[in-house]
């Protein structure tokens, strides 16, 4: 159990750190800080994907009784979100990093709403945070508590997890929409006064 937990803890810690960094990106108001944090986020995401793939790959080639095999069995729930994070989030984080890098010559420039809206896009933070959430059952099982053993616990645990994912997604969507609206150029009003039609 302890060696299994030792394998899973770094994986969960990296995904949790990535989720926390991604959640704070839209609040950053300086392009230099935004560029630095997106660099951290890119490194954390790639590290998390590499660790997850290494554990799952070790489980495929194992005999079935080794700690890495048990760790891989626990991480099967996180494999899907980790794949989405690798395919979708990494590409968006790279574009965000390049966009913030365009302001490198003026490091004190405030981060425009367009960049912050891109940082708040659900496909940036949501897969990372869902992956971190999906590692929790594996950690709980490695600690000695099997949530699947008691049907009275499994159902509520699945419900709480689904509600948490929906809440995280709605939060990201609302924040992205709010920042995207601020990024739109203001519509120029007509110089003519609103009044009765002149024929």
CSV table of C-alpha atoms in Angstrom, one decimal:
chain,number,residue,atom,x,y,z
A,1,UNK,CA,0.0,0.0,0.0
A,2,UNK,CA,2.7,2.5,1.0
A,3,UNK,CA,4.7,1.9,-2.2
A,4,UNK,CA,1.6,2.3,-4.3
A,5,UNK,CA,0.8,5.5,-2.5
A,6,UNK,CA,4.4,6.7,-3.1
A,7,UNK,CA,3.8,6.2,-6.9
A,8,UNK,CA,0.5,8.0,-7.0
A,9,UNK,CA,1.3,11.0,-4.8
A,10,UNK,CA,3.7,12.7,-7.2
A,11,UNK,CA,1.2,12.2,-10.1
A,12,UNK,CA,-1.7,13.7,-8.1
A,13,UNK,CA,0.5,16.5,-6.7
A,14,UNK,CA,1.6,17.6,-10.2
A,15,UNK,CA,-2.0,17.6,-11.6
A,16,UNK,CA,-3.2,19.5,-8.5
A,17,UNK,CA,-0.5,22.1,-8.9
A,18,UNK,CA,-1.4,22.4,-12.6
A,19,UNK,CA,-5.0,22.9,-11.8
A,20,UNK,CA,-4.2,25.6,-9.2
A,21,UNK,CA,-1.9,27.5,-11.6
A,22,UNK,CA,-4.5,27.3,-14.4
A,23,UNK,CA,-7.2,28.6,-12.1
A,24,UNK,CA,-5.2,31.7,-11.3
A,25,UNK,CA,-4.2,32.6,-14.9
A,26,UNK,CA,-7.3,34.8,-15.7
A,27,UNK,CA,-6.7,36.9,-12.6
A,28,UNK,CA,-3.2,38.0,-13.7
A,29,UNK,CA,-3.1,41.5,-15.0
A,30,UNK,CA,0.5,41.7,-16.1
A,31,UNK,CA,1.8,40.2,-19.3
A,32,UNK,CA,5.2,39.3,-17.9
A,33,UNK,CA,3.6,37.4,-15.0
A,34,UNK,CA,1.1,35.8,-17.3
A,35,UNK,CA,3.9,34.5,-19.6
A,36,UNK,CA,5.9,33.1,-16.7
A,37,UNK,CA,2.9,31.3,-15.2
A,38,UNK,CA,1.9,29.8,-18.6
A,39,UNK,CA,5.4,28.5,-18.8
A,40,UNK,CA,5.0,26.9,-15.4
A,41,UNK,CA,1.6,25.5,-16.4
A,42,UNK,CA,3.0,24.0,-19.6
A,43,UNK,CA,5.9,22.3,-17.7
A,44,UNK,CA,3.4,21.0,-15.1
A,45,UNK,CA,1.0,19.7,-17.7
A,46,UNK,CA,3.7,17.9,-19.7
A,47,UNK,CA,5.2,16.5,-16.5
A,48,UNK,CA,1.8,15.2,-15.3
A,49,UNK,CA,1.0,13.6,-18.7
A,50,UNK,CA,4.5,12.0,-18.7
A,51,UNK,CA,4.1,10.6,-15.2
A,52,UNK,CA,0.6,9.3,-15.9
A,53,UNK,CA,1.7,7.7,-19.1
A,54,UNK,CA,4.7,6.1,-17.3
A,55,UNK,CA,2.5,4.6,-14.6
A,56,UNK,CA,-0.1,3.4,-17.0
A,57,UNK,CA,2.5,2.0,-19.3
A,58,UNK,CA,4.2,0.2,-16.3
A,59,UNK,CA,0.9,-1.3,-15.4
A,60,UNK,CA,0.5,-2.7,-18.9
A,61,UNK,CA,3.8,-4.5,-18.9
A,62,UNK,CA,3.7,-5.6,-15.3
A,63,UNK,CA,2.8,-9.0,-13.9
A,64,UNK,CA,-0.3,-7.7,-12.1
A,65,UNK,CA,0.7,-7.8,-8.4
A,66,UNK,CA,3.4,-5.1,-8.3
A,67,UNK,CA,2.7,-1.7,-6.8
A,68,UNK,CA,2.9,0.0,-10.2
A,69,UNK,CA,0.2,-2.4,-11.4
A,70,UNK,CA,-2.1,-1.4,-8.6
A,71,UNK,CA,-1.3,2.3,-9.1
A,72,UNK,CA,-2.0,1.9,-12.8
A,73,UNK,CA,-5.4,0.3,-12.1
A,74,UNK,CA,-6.2,3.3,-9.8
A,75,UNK,CA,-5.2,5.8,-12.5
A,76,UNK,CA,-7.5,4.4,-15.2
A,77,UNK,CA,-10.2,6.9,-14.2
A,78,UNK,CA,-7.7,9.8,-14.8
A,79,UNK,CA,-6.5,8.5,-18.1
A,80,UNK,CA,-9.3,10.1,-20.1
A,81,UNK,CA,-9.0,13.6,-18.6
A,82,UNK,CA,-5.2,13.4,-18.8
A,83,UNK,CA,-5.5,12.6,-22.6
A,84,UNK,CA,-7.8,15.6,-23.1
A,85,UNK,CA,-5.4,17.8,-21.2
A,86,UNK,CA,-2.5,16.6,-23.3
A,87,UNK,CA,-4.3,17.0,-26.6
A,88,UNK,CA,-6.4,20.2,-26.0
A,89,UNK,CA,-4.9,22.1,-23.0
A,90,UNK,CA,-1.2,21.9,-24.1
A,91,UNK,CA,-2.0,23.5,-27.5
A,92,UNK,CA,-4.0,26.3,-25.9
A,93,UNK,CA,-1.4,26.9,-23.2
A,94,UNK,CA,1.3,27.1,-25.9
A,95,UNK,CA,-0.7,29.7,-27.8
A,96,UNK,CA,-1.3,31.7,-24.6
A,97,UNK,CA,2.4,31.6,-23.8
A,98,UNK,CA,3.2,32.9,-27.3
A,99,UNK,CA,0.5,35.6,-27.1
A,100,UNK,CA,1.9,36.8,-23.8
A,101,UNK,CA,5.4,36.7,-25.2
A,102,UNK,CA,4.4,39.2,-27.9
A,103,UNK,CA,4.5,41.8,-25.1
A,104,UNK,CA,8.0,40.8,-23.9
A,105,UNK,CA,9.4,44.1,-25.2
A,106,UNK,CA,7.0,46.0,-22.8
A,107,UNK,CA,6.9,43.8,-19.7
A,108,UNK,CA,4.9,46.3,-17.7
A,109,UNK,CA,2.0,46.1,-20.2
A,110,UNK,CA,-1.3,45.1,-18.5
A,111,UNK,CA,-2.6,41.8,-19.8
A,112,UNK,CA,-5.4,42.5,-22.3
A,113,UNK,CA,-8.9,41.0,-21.8
A,114,UNK,CA,-8.4,38.9,-24.9
A,115,UNK,CA,-5.4,37.1,-23.3
A,116,UNK,CA,-7.2,36.7,-20.0
A,117,UNK,CA,-10.3,35.4,-21.7
A,118,UNK,CA,-8.1,32.8,-23.5
A,119,UNK,CA,-6.6,31.9,-20.2
A,120,UNK,CA,-10.1,31.4,-18.8
A,121,UNK,CA,-11.2,29.1,-21.6
A,122,UNK,CA,-12.7,25.9,-20.2
A,123,UNK,CA,-10.3,23.7,-22.2
A,124,UNK,CA,-7.3,25.3,-20.5
A,125,UNK,CA,-8.2,24.6,-16.8
A,126,UNK,CA,-11.1,22.2,-16.8
A,127,UNK,CA,-9.2,19.0,-18.1
A,128,UNK,CA,-6.3,19.7,-15.6
A,129,UNK,CA,-8.6,20.1,-12.6
A,130,UNK,CA,-10.8,17.1,-13.6
A,131,UNK,CA,-7.6,15.0,-13.9
A,132,UNK,CA,-6.5,16.1,-10.4
A,133,UNK,CA,-10.0,15.2,-9.2
A,134,UNK,CA,-9.9,11.8,-10.9
A,135,UNK,CA,-6.7,10.9,-9.0
A,136,UNK,CA,-8.5,11.2,-5.6
A,137,UNK,CA,-10.2,7.7,-5.8
A,138,UNK,CA,-6.8,6.2,-6.5
A,139,UNK,CA,-5.2,7.9,-3.6
A,140,UNK,CA,-8.1,6.9,-1.3
A,141,UNK,CA,-7.8,3.3,-2.4
A,142,UNK,CA,-4.0,3.3,-2.0
A,143,UNK,CA,-4.5,4.7,1.6
A,144,UNK,CA,-6.5,1.6,2.4
A,145,UNK,CA,-10.1,2.7,1.9
A,146,UNK,CA,-11.9,1.0,-1.0
A,147,UNK,CA,-14.8,3.2,-2.1
A,148,UNK,CA,-16.1,0.6,-4.5
A,149,UNK,CA,-16.5,-2.0,-1.7
A,150,UNK,CA,-19.6,-0.4,-0.2
A,151,UNK,CA,-22.5,0.3,-2.7
A,152,UNK,CA,-23.8,2.8,-0.2
A,153,UNK,CA,-20.7,4.9,-0.6
A,154,UNK,CA,-20.0,4.4,-4.3
A,155,UNK,CA,-23.2,6.0,-5.5
A,156,UNK,CA,-22.8,9.2,-3.5
A,157,UNK,CA,-19.1,9.4,-4.3
A,158,UNK,CA,-19.9,9.3,-8.0
A,159,UNK,CA,-22.6,11.9,-7.6
A,160,UNK,CA,-20.3,14.3,-5.7
A,161,UNK,CA,-17.6,13.9,-8.4
A,162,UNK,CA,-20.0,14.5,-11.2
A,163,UNK,CA,-21.5,17.6,-9.5
A,164,UNK,CA,-17.9,18.9,-8.8
A,165,UNK,CA,-17.0,18.5,-12.5
A,166,UNK,CA,-20.1,20.3,-13.7
A,167,UNK,CA,-19.6,23.1,-11.2
A,168,UNK,CA,-16.0,23.6,-12.3
A,169,UNK,CA,-17.0,23.6,-16.0
A,170,UNK,CA,-19.8,26.2,-15.4
A,171,UNK,CA,-17.4,28.4,-13.4
A,172,UNK,CA,-14.8,28.3,-16.2
A,173,UNK,CA,-17.5,29.0,-18.9
A,174,UNK,CA,-19.0,32.0,-17.0
A,175,UNK,CA,-15.6,33.5,-16.3
A,176,UNK,CA,-14.5,33.0,-20.0
A,177,UNK,CA,-17.7,34.6,-21.3
A,178,UNK,CA,-17.3,37.6,-18.9
A,179,UNK,CA,-13.7,38.3,-20.0
A,180,UNK,CA,-14.5,37.7,-23.7
A,181,UNK,CA,-17.3,40.3,-23.6
A,182,UNK,CA,-14.8,42.8,-22.2
A,183,UNK,CA,-12.4,42.0,-25.0
A,184,UNK,CA,-14.9,42.9,-27.7
A,185,UNK,CA,-14.4,46.4,-29.2
A,186,UNK,CA,-17.1,48.9,-28.2
A,187,UNK,CA,-19.7,49.4,-30.8
A,188,UNK,CA,-19.5,53.0,-32.1
A,189,UNK,CA,-22.7,54.9,-31.6
A,190,UNK,CA,-24.3,56.8,-34.4
A,191,UNK,CA,-23.6,60.5,-34.4
A,192,UNK,CA,-27.3,61.2,-35.2
A,193,UNK,CA,-29.5,61.7,-32.2
A,194,UNK,CA,-32.2,59.2,-31.6
A,195,UNK,CA,-35.6,60.9,-32.2
A,196,UNK,CA,-38.4,61.0,-34.6
A,197,UNK,CA,-37.8,60.0,-38.2
A,198,UNK,CA,-37.2,62.9,-40.5
A,199,UNK,CA,-38.6,62.5,-44.0
